[in-house]
């Protein structure tokens, strides 16, 4: 599978769900194509041949990339996740992760913001 949801939690401060997922580099690059410009406060991509050269070499050898953090808007959430939990520390209701996965993989890159991992994303590209 190119994208797989592993775990769902809820951030009460931000009032949003947090999904831990696993994805192939190919899926990630397709999903985030053009997303580099979606977050105005993001710093610019560092240019140059030597910058991130070791990471690019490691990627070619099959290294596992440290996690990146993306924000996704306009997700079709499963019915059980439609209402945010009101009380802090309540567990997120058990859901079918495949249903959530389907909503996430249908996301357009214009609805994705790369919060942490822009330089790593650029190294993969």
PDB file of C-alpha atoms in Angstrom:
ATOM      1  CA  UNK A   1       0.000   0.000   0.000  1.00  0.00           C
ATOM      2  CA  UNK A   2       1.260   3.485  -0.825  1.00  0.00           C
ATOM      3  CA  UNK A   3      -0.364   5.192   2.175  1.00  0.00           C
ATOM      4  CA  UNK A   4      -1.455   3.588   5.432  1.00  0.00           C
ATOM      5  CA  UNK A   5      -3.009   5.182   8.529  1.00  0.00           C
ATOM      6  CA  UNK A   6      -1.535   3.747  11.710  1.00  0.00           C
ATOM      7  CA  UNK A   7      -2.968   5.804  14.580  1.00  0.00           C
ATOM      8  CA  UNK A   8      -5.368   8.707  15.232  1.00  0.00           C
ATOM      9  CA  UNK A   9      -5.294  11.135  18.136  1.00  0.00           C
ATOM     10  CA  UNK A  10      -6.811  14.548  18.827  1.00  0.00           C
ATOM     11  CA  UNK A  11      -4.953  17.765  19.637  1.00  0.00           C
ATOM     12  CA  UNK A  12      -7.251  19.732  21.953  1.00  0.00           C
ATOM     13  CA  UNK A  13      -5.211  22.905  21.726  1.00  0.00           C
ATOM     14  CA  UNK A  14      -5.331  23.056  17.923  1.00  0.00           C
ATOM     15  CA  UNK A  15      -8.757  21.362  17.712  1.00  0.00           C
ATOM     16  CA  UNK A  16      -7.672  18.937  15.042  1.00  0.00           C
ATOM     17  CA  UNK A  17      -6.990  15.267  14.512  1.00  0.00           C
ATOM     18  CA  UNK A  18      -3.434  13.991  14.333  1.00  0.00           C
ATOM     19  CA  UNK A  19      -2.870  10.973  12.119  1.00  0.00           C
ATOM     20  CA  UNK A  20       0.304   8.940  12.155  1.00  0.00           C
ATOM     21  CA  UNK A  21       0.728   7.292   8.780  1.00  0.00           C
ATOM     22  CA  UNK A  22       3.226   5.495   6.651  1.00  0.00           C
ATOM     23  CA  UNK A  23       3.670   6.384   2.989  1.00  0.00           C
ATOM     24  CA  UNK A  24       5.959   5.594   0.109  1.00  0.00           C
ATOM     25  CA  UNK A  25       8.162   8.390  -1.183  1.00  0.00           C
ATOM     26  CA  UNK A  26       6.277   8.206  -4.482  1.00  0.00           C
ATOM     27  CA  UNK A  27       2.889   8.715  -2.817  1.00  0.00           C
ATOM     28  CA  UNK A  28       4.222  11.547  -0.661  1.00  0.00           C
ATOM     29  CA  UNK A  29       5.785  13.387  -3.607  1.00  0.00           C
ATOM     30  CA  UNK A  30       2.612  13.097  -5.678  1.00  0.00           C
ATOM     31  CA  UNK A  31       0.396  14.183  -2.771  1.00  0.00           C
ATOM     32  CA  UNK A  32       2.538  17.211  -1.917  1.00  0.00           C
ATOM     33  CA  UNK A  33       3.362  18.315  -5.461  1.00  0.00           C
ATOM     34  CA  UNK A  34       3.128  22.115  -5.332  1.00  0.00           C
ATOM     35  CA  UNK A  35       2.389  22.159  -1.582  1.00  0.00           C
ATOM     36  CA  UNK A  36       5.703  23.880  -0.892  1.00  0.00           C
ATOM     37  CA  UNK A  37       4.015  27.202  -1.598  1.00  0.00           C
ATOM     38  CA  UNK A  38       0.834  26.609   0.447  1.00  0.00           C
ATOM     39  CA  UNK A  39       2.213  27.824   3.784  1.00  0.00           C
ATOM     40  CA  UNK A  40       3.206  31.483   3.717  1.00  0.00           C
ATOM     41  CA  UNK A  41       5.315  31.373   6.884  1.00  0.00           C
ATOM     42  CA  UNK A  42       7.460  28.502   5.555  1.00  0.00           C
ATOM     43  CA  UNK A  43      11.098  29.378   5.018  1.00  0.00           C
ATOM     44  CA  UNK A  44      12.501  29.084   1.510  1.00  0.00           C
ATOM     45  CA  UNK A  45      13.966  25.878   0.195  1.00  0.00           C
ATOM     46  CA  UNK A  46      17.735  25.830   0.629  1.00  0.00           C
ATOM     47  CA  UNK A  47      19.324  25.605  -2.824  1.00  0.00           C
ATOM     48  CA  UNK A  48      22.685  24.229  -3.822  1.00  0.00           C
ATOM     49  CA  UNK A  49      24.438  21.027  -4.759  1.00  0.00           C
ATOM     50  CA  UNK A  50      26.161  20.433  -1.413  1.00  0.00           C
ATOM     51  CA  UNK A  51      23.204  21.219   0.798  1.00  0.00           C
ATOM     52  CA  UNK A  52      21.538  17.956   1.850  1.00  0.00           C
ATOM     53  CA  UNK A  53      23.924  15.998  -0.404  1.00  0.00           C
ATOM     54  CA  UNK A  54      24.355  13.272   2.239  1.00  0.00           C
ATOM     55  CA  UNK A  55      20.590  12.929   2.646  1.00  0.00           C
ATOM     56  CA  UNK A  56      20.135  12.561  -1.114  1.00  0.00           C
ATOM     57  CA  UNK A  57      22.801   9.852  -1.196  1.00  0.00           C
ATOM     58  CA  UNK A  58      21.188   8.078   1.754  1.00  0.00           C
ATOM     59  CA  UNK A  59      17.775   8.231   0.057  1.00  0.00           C
ATOM     60  CA  UNK A  60      19.224   6.535  -3.036  1.00  0.00           C
ATOM     61  CA  UNK A  61      20.500   3.758  -0.754  1.00  0.00           C
ATOM     62  CA  UNK A  62      17.014   3.284   0.733  1.00  0.00           C
ATOM     63  CA  UNK A  63      17.185   5.127   4.047  1.00  0.00           C
ATOM     64  CA  UNK A  64      14.000   5.767   6.009  1.00  0.00           C
ATOM     65  CA  UNK A  65      13.224   9.463   6.068  1.00  0.00           C
ATOM     66  CA  UNK A  66      12.584  10.996   9.496  1.00  0.00           C
ATOM     67  CA  UNK A  67       8.884  11.849   9.868  1.00  0.00           C
ATOM     68  CA  UNK A  68       7.537  14.944   8.184  1.00  0.00           C
ATOM     69  CA  UNK A  69       4.524  16.875   9.446  1.00  0.00           C
ATOM     70  CA  UNK A  70       1.826  17.987   7.038  1.00  0.00           C
ATOM     71  CA  UNK A  71      -1.506  19.681   7.632  1.00  0.00           C
ATOM     72  CA  UNK A  72      -4.447  18.703   5.460  1.00  0.00           C
ATOM     73  CA  UNK A  73      -7.636  20.726   5.003  1.00  0.00           C
ATOM     74  CA  UNK A  74     -10.928  19.545   3.507  1.00  0.00           C
ATOM     75  CA  UNK A  75     -10.681  15.879   4.565  1.00  0.00           C
ATOM     76  CA  UNK A  76     -13.730  13.632   4.333  1.00  0.00           C
ATOM     77  CA  UNK A  77     -13.723  12.321   7.903  1.00  0.00           C
ATOM     78  CA  UNK A  78     -15.500   9.151   9.025  1.00  0.00           C
ATOM     79  CA  UNK A  79     -18.800   9.885  10.792  1.00  0.00           C
ATOM     80  CA  UNK A  80     -17.369   9.009  14.224  1.00  0.00           C
ATOM     81  CA  UNK A  81     -14.785  11.790  13.823  1.00  0.00           C
ATOM     82  CA  UNK A  82     -17.177  14.503  12.637  1.00  0.00           C
ATOM     83  CA  UNK A  83     -17.508  16.041  16.115  1.00  0.00           C
ATOM     84  CA  UNK A  84     -14.422  16.984  18.084  1.00  0.00           C
ATOM     85  CA  UNK A  85     -14.130  15.581  21.619  1.00  0.00           C
ATOM     86  CA  UNK A  86     -14.932  18.341  24.092  1.00  0.00           C
ATOM     87  CA  UNK A  87     -13.029  17.060  27.110  1.00  0.00           C
ATOM     88  CA  UNK A  88      -9.232  16.955  27.077  1.00  0.00           C
ATOM     89  CA  UNK A  89      -7.604  13.543  27.216  1.00  0.00           C
ATOM     90  CA  UNK A  90     -10.644  11.653  25.951  1.00  0.00           C
ATOM     91  CA  UNK A  91      -9.667   8.897  23.584  1.00  0.00           C
ATOM     92  CA  UNK A  92     -10.613   9.210  19.963  1.00  0.00           C
ATOM     93  CA  UNK A  93     -13.398   6.736  19.162  1.00  0.00           C
ATOM     94  CA  UNK A  94     -12.287   3.572  17.425  1.00  0.00           C
ATOM     95  CA  UNK A  95     -12.744   3.901  13.704  1.00  0.00           C
ATOM     96  CA  UNK A  96     -12.026   1.970  10.557  1.00  0.00           C
ATOM     97  CA  UNK A  97      -8.607   3.356   9.644  1.00  0.00           C
ATOM     98  CA  UNK A  98      -9.146   2.359   6.021  1.00  0.00           C
ATOM     99  CA  UNK A  99     -12.124   4.718   5.829  1.00  0.00           C
ATOM    100  CA  UNK A 100      -9.962   7.558   7.123  1.00  0.00           C
ATOM    101  CA  UNK A 101      -7.225   6.539   4.708  1.00  0.00           C
ATOM    102  CA  UNK A 102      -9.628   6.883   1.786  1.00  0.00           C
ATOM    103  CA  UNK A 103     -10.488  10.436   2.824  1.00  0.00           C
ATOM    104  CA  UNK A 104      -6.826  11.370   3.171  1.00  0.00           C
ATOM    105  CA  UNK A 105      -5.618   9.898  -0.124  1.00  0.00           C
ATOM    106  CA  UNK A 106      -8.288  11.850  -2.007  1.00  0.00           C
ATOM    107  CA  UNK A 107      -6.824  15.133  -0.765  1.00  0.00           C
ATOM    108  CA  UNK A 108      -5.673  17.673  -3.343  1.00  0.00           C
ATOM    109  CA  UNK A 109      -2.142  19.068  -2.967  1.00  0.00           C
ATOM    110  CA  UNK A 110      -3.660  22.555  -2.724  1.00  0.00           C
ATOM    111  CA  UNK A 111      -5.138  21.443   0.631  1.00  0.00           C
ATOM    112  CA  UNK A 112      -1.777  20.266   2.013  1.00  0.00           C
ATOM    113  CA  UNK A 113       0.732  22.358   3.948  1.00  0.00           C
ATOM    114  CA  UNK A 114       4.190  21.046   4.780  1.00  0.00           C
ATOM    115  CA  UNK A 115       4.645  22.097   8.408  1.00  0.00           C
ATOM    116  CA  UNK A 116       7.936  20.332   9.115  1.00  0.00           C
ATOM    117  CA  UNK A 117      10.002  18.642   6.424  1.00  0.00           C
ATOM    118  CA  UNK A 118      10.239  21.075   3.529  1.00  0.00           C
ATOM    119  CA  UNK A 119      14.006  20.618   3.176  1.00  0.00           C
ATOM    120  CA  UNK A 120      13.647  16.809   3.356  1.00  0.00           C
ATOM    121  CA  UNK A 121      10.885  16.979   0.747  1.00  0.00           C
ATOM    122  CA  UNK A 122      13.126  19.009  -1.528  1.00  0.00           C
ATOM    123  CA  UNK A 123      15.965  16.506  -1.058  1.00  0.00           C
ATOM    124  CA  UNK A 124      13.656  13.687  -2.196  1.00  0.00           C
ATOM    125  CA  UNK A 125      12.461  15.660  -5.227  1.00  0.00           C
TER     126      UNK A 125
END
